Tab-separated table of C-alpha atoms in Angstrom:
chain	number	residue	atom	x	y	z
A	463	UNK	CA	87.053	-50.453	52.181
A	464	UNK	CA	84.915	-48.215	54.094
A	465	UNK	CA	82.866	-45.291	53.219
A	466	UNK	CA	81.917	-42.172	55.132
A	467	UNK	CA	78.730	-40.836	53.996
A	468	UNK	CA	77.863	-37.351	55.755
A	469	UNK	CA	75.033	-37.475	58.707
A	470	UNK	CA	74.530	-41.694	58.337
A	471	UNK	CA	75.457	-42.003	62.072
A	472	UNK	CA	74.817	-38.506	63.352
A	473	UNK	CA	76.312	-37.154	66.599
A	474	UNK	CA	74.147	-37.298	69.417
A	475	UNK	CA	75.636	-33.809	70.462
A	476	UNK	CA	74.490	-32.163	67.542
A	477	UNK	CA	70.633	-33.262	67.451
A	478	UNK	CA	70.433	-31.764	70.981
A	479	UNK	CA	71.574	-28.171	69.690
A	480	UNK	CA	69.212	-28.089	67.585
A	481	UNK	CA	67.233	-24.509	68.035
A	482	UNK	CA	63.593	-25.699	69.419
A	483	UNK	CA	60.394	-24.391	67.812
A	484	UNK	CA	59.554	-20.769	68.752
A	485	UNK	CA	56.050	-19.869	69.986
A	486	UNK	CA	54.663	-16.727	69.404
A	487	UNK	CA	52.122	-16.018	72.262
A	488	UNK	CA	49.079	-14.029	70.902
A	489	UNK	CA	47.200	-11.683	72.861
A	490	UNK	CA	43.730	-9.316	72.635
A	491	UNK	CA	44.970	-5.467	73.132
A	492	UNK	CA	42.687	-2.413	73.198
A	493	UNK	CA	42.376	-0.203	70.233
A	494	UNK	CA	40.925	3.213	70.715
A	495	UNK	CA	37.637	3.967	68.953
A	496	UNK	CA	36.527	7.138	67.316
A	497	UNK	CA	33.825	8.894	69.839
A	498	UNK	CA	30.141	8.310	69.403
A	499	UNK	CA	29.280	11.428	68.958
A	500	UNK	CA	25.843	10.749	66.515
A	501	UNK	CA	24.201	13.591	65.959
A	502	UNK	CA	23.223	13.241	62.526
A	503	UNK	CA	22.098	10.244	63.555
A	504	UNK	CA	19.884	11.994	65.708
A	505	UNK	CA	19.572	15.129	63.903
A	506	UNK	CA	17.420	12.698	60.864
A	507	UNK	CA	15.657	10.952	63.832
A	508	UNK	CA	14.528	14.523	65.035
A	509	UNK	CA	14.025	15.615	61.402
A	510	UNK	CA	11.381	12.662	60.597
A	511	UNK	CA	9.818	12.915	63.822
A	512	UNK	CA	8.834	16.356	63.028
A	513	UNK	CA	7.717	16.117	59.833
A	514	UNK	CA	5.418	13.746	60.923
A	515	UNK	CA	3.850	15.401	63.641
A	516	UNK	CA	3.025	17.679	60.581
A	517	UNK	CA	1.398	14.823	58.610
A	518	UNK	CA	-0.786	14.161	61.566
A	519	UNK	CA	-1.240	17.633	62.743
A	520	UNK	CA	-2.473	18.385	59.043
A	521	UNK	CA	-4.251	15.607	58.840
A	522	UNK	CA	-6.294	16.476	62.133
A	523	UNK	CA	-6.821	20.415	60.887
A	524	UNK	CA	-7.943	19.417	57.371
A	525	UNK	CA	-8.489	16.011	56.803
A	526	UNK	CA	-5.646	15.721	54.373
A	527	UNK	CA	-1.983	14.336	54.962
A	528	UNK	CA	-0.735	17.662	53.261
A	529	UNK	CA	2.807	17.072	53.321
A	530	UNK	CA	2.714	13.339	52.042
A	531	UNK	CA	0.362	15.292	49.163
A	532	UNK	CA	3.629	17.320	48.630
A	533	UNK	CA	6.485	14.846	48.578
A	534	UNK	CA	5.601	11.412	48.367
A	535	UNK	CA	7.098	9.329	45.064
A	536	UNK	CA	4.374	9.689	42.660
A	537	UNK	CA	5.827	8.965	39.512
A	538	UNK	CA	3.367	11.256	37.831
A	539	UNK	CA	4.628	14.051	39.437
A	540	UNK	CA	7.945	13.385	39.293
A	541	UNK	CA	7.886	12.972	35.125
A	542	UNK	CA	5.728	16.716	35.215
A	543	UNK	CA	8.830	17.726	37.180
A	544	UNK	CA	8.636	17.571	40.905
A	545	UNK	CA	11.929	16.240	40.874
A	546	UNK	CA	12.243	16.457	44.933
A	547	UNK	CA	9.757	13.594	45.469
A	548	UNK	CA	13.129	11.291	44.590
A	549	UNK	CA	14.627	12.650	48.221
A	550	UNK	CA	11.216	13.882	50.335
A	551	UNK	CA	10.021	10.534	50.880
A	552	UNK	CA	12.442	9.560	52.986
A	553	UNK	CA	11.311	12.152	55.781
A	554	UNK	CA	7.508	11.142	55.482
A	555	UNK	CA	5.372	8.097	57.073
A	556	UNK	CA	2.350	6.262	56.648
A	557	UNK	CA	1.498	5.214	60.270
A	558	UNK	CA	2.901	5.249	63.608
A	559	UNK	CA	4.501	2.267	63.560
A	560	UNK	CA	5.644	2.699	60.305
A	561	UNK	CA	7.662	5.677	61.446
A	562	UNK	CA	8.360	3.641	64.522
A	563	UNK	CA	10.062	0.352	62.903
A	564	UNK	CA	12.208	2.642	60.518
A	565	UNK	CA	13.733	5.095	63.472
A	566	UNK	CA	14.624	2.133	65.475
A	567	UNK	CA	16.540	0.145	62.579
A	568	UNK	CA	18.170	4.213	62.361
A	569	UNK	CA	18.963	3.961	65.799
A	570	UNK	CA	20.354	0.596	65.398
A	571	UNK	CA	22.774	0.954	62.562
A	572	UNK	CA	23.059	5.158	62.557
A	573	UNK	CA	25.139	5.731	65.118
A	574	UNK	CA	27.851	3.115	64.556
A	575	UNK	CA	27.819	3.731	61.061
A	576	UNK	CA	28.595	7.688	61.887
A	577	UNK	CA	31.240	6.468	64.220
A	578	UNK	CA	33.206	5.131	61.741
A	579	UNK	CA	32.002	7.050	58.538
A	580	UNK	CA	32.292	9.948	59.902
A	581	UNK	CA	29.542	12.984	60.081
A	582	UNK	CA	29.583	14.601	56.442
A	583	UNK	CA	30.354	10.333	54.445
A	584	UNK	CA	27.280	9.388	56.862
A	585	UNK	CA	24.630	11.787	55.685
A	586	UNK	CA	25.607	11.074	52.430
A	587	UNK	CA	25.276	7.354	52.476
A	588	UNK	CA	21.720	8.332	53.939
A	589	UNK	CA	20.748	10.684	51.559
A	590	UNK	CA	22.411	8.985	48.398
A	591	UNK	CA	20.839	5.322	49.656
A	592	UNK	CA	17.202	7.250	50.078
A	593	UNK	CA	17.321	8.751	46.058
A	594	UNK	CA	18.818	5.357	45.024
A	595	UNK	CA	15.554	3.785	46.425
A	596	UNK	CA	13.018	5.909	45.070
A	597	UNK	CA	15.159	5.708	41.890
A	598	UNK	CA	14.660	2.055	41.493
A	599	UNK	CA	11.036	2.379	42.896
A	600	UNK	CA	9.746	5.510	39.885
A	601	UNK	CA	11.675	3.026	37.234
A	602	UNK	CA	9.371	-0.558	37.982
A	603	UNK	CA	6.482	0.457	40.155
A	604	UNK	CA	3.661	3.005	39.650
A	605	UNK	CA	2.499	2.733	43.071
A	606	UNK	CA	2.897	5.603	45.286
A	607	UNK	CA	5.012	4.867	48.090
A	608	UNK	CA	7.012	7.148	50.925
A	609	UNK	CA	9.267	5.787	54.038
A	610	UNK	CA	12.494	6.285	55.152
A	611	UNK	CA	13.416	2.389	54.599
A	612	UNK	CA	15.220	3.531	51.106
A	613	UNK	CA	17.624	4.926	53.226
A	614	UNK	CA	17.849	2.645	56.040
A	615	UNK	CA	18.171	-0.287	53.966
A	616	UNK	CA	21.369	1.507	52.344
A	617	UNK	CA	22.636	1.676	55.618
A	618	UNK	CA	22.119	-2.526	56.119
A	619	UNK	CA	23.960	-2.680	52.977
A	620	UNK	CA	26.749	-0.115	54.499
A	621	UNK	CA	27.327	-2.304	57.384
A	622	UNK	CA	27.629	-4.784	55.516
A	623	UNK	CA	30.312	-3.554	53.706
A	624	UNK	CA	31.926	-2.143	56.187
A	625	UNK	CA	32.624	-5.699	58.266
A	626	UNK	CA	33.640	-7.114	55.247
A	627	UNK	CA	36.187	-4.543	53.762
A	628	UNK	CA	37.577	-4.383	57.686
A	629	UNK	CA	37.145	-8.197	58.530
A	630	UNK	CA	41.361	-8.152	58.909
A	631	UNK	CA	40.804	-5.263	62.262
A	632	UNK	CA	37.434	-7.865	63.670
A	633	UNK	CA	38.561	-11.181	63.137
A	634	UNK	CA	36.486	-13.957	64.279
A	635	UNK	CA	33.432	-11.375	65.049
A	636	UNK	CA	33.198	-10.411	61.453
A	637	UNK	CA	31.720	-13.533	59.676
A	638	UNK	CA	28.889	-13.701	62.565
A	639	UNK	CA	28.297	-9.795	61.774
A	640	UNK	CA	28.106	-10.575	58.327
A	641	UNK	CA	25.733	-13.442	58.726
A	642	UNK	CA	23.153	-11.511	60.846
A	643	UNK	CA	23.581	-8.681	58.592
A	644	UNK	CA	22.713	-10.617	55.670
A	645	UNK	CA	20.253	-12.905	57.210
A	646	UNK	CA	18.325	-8.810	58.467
A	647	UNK	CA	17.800	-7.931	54.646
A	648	UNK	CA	17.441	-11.314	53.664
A	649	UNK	CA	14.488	-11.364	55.953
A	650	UNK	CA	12.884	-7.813	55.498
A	651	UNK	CA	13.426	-7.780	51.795
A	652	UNK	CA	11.209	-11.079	51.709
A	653	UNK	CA	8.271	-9.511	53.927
A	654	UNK	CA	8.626	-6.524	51.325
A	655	UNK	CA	7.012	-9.182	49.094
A	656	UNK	CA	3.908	-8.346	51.059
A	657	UNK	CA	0.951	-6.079	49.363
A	658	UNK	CA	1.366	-2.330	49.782
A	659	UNK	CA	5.046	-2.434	50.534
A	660	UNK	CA	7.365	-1.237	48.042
A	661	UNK	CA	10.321	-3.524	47.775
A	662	UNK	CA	12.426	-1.864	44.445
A	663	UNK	CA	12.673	0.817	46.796
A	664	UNK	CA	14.147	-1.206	49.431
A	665	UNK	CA	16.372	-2.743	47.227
A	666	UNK	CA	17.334	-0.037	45.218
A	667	UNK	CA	18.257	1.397	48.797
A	668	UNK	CA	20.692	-1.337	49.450
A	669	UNK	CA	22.225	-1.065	46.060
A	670	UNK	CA	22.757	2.522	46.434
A	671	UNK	CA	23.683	2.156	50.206
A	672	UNK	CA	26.091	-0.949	49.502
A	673	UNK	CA	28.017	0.801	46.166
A	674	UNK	CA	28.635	3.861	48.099
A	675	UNK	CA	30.346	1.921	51.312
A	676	UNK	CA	32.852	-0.322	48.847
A	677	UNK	CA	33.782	2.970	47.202
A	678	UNK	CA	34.012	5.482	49.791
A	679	UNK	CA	33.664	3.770	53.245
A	680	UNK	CA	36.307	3.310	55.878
A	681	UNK	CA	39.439	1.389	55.239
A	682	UNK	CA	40.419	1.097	58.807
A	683	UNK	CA	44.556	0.264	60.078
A	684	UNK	CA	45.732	-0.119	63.983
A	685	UNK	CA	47.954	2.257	64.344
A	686	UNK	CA	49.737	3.617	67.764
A	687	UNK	CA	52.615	1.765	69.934
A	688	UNK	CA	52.041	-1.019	72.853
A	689	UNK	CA	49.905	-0.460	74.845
A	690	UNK	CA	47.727	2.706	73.470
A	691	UNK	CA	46.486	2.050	70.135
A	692	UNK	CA	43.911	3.446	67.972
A	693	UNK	CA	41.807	3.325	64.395
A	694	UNK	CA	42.963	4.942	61.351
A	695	UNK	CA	41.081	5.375	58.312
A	696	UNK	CA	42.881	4.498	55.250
A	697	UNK	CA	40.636	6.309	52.506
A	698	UNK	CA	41.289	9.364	50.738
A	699	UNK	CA	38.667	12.041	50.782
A	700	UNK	CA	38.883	12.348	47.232
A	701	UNK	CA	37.883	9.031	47.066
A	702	UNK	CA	34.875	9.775	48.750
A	703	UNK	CA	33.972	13.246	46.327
A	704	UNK	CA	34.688	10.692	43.366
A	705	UNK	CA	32.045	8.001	44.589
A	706	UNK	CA	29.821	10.155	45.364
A	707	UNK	CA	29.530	12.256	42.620
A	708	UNK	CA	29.638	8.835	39.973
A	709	UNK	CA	27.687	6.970	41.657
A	710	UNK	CA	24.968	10.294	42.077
A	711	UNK	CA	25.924	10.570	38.634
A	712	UNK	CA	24.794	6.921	37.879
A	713	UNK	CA	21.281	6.733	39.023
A	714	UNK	CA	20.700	10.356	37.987
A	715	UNK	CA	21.098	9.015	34.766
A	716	UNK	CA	19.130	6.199	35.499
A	717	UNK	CA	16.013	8.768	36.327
A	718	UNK	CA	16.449	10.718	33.754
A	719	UNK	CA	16.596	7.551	30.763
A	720	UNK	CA	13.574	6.121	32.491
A	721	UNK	CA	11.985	9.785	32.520
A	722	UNK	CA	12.702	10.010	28.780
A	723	UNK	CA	11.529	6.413	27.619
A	724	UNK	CA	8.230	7.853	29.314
A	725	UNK	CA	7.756	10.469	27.196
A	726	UNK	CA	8.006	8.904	24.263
């Protein structure tokens, strides 16, 4: 007796119309940027620059760096109530190339950062990231300090962010971004270990700088049709007024605990 069982001796015929493996052939296509159009990039740059040709200008007329007298973090001063020295020291400097080193990292993350952020989201990273700093720096240092680095260092920790919330939209590029980004605050946070340089504020900087991007930075999508395509930005603006405000909120209350425990 014999026994068919199905496909044991299969037709010839029928293995060759089998379908063949498709290929999907991948390719690079443009995507339209938003413009670089930076000016409060360059609007700070202009800012700080100015405010220290006052420091040196007063310095020269009466021997006295008058304006650092005014707003530098003195933690003194800020528990008596000078509650401005937690944003003013981000606008003064201690030395040329203080001032120097901190408006080239500006120029080297500022205007890519606006690009994407957008005008009004960028000068509140800035801003926020600067108080963060100077936050951290009144709560576990008495020294004195001033520098714009609270606010540039939030804008390391932006960037950083930013590539890694968006790696999808830079592929490949994005884990070398991310690498030299964290290898730049790796590095600069360790020669803040270095006398007279005040390193809560740099880190409280990047805290404030890094919480602010995962919360209310761009969530980018291609959008368009073949062959014109461009950047969208996914996040609500009311996601933006919501971090801003808690996170404000947050180290507002952080001043303002440490301000108490002081006067105790």
């Amino acid at each position: 007796m014999n026994e068919n069982y199905p496909n044991q001796n299969p037709d010839p015929q029928e293995q060759n119309d089998e379908q063949p493996p498709i290929r999907v052939k991948t390719q690079q296509v443009a995507v339209r940027l938003p413009p670089l159009n930076s000016w409060v990039s360059y609007s700070i740059l202009g800012v700080t620059i100015l405010v220290y040709v006052l420091q040196l200008a007063s310095g020269f007329l009466t021997g006295a760096d008058i304006p650092a007298a005014l707003g530098a973090k003195v933690n003194q001063n800020i528990a008596q109530g000078e509650f401005w020295r937690l944003f003013t020291p981000m606008l003064l400097h201690g030395s040329i190339l203080h001032i120097a080193f901190n408006m080239y990292a500006l120029m080297l993350f500022g205007p890519r950062l606006e690009r994407h952020f957008g005008h009004a989201r960028f000068f509140i990273l800035y801003v926020l990231s600067g108080f963060a700093g100077n936050v951290i720096s009144m709560m576990f240092t008495p020294a004195a300090s001033l520098g714009s680095s609270t606010a540039i260092f939030g804008l390391i920790g932006a960037q950083g962010v930013f590539i890694f919330q968006n790696r999808g939209i830079f592929g490949n590029r994005s884990r070398q971004a991310l690498v030299s980004i964290i290898s730049v605050a790796a590095i600069n946070l360790f020669i803040g270990l270095s006398p007279g340089i005040d390193n809560w504020g740099h880190i409280g900087g990047l805290v404030g700088g890094t919480m602010f991007a995962w919360f209310a930075g761009p969530l980018l999508r291609v959008d368009g049709i073949y062959p014109s395509f461009k950047l969208i930005d996914q996040r609500e603006t009311a996601e933006i007024i919501q971090a801003m405000v808690v996170i404000s909120a947050f180290f507002v209350i952080l001043a303002i605990g440490t301000l108490y425990i002081w006067s105790i």
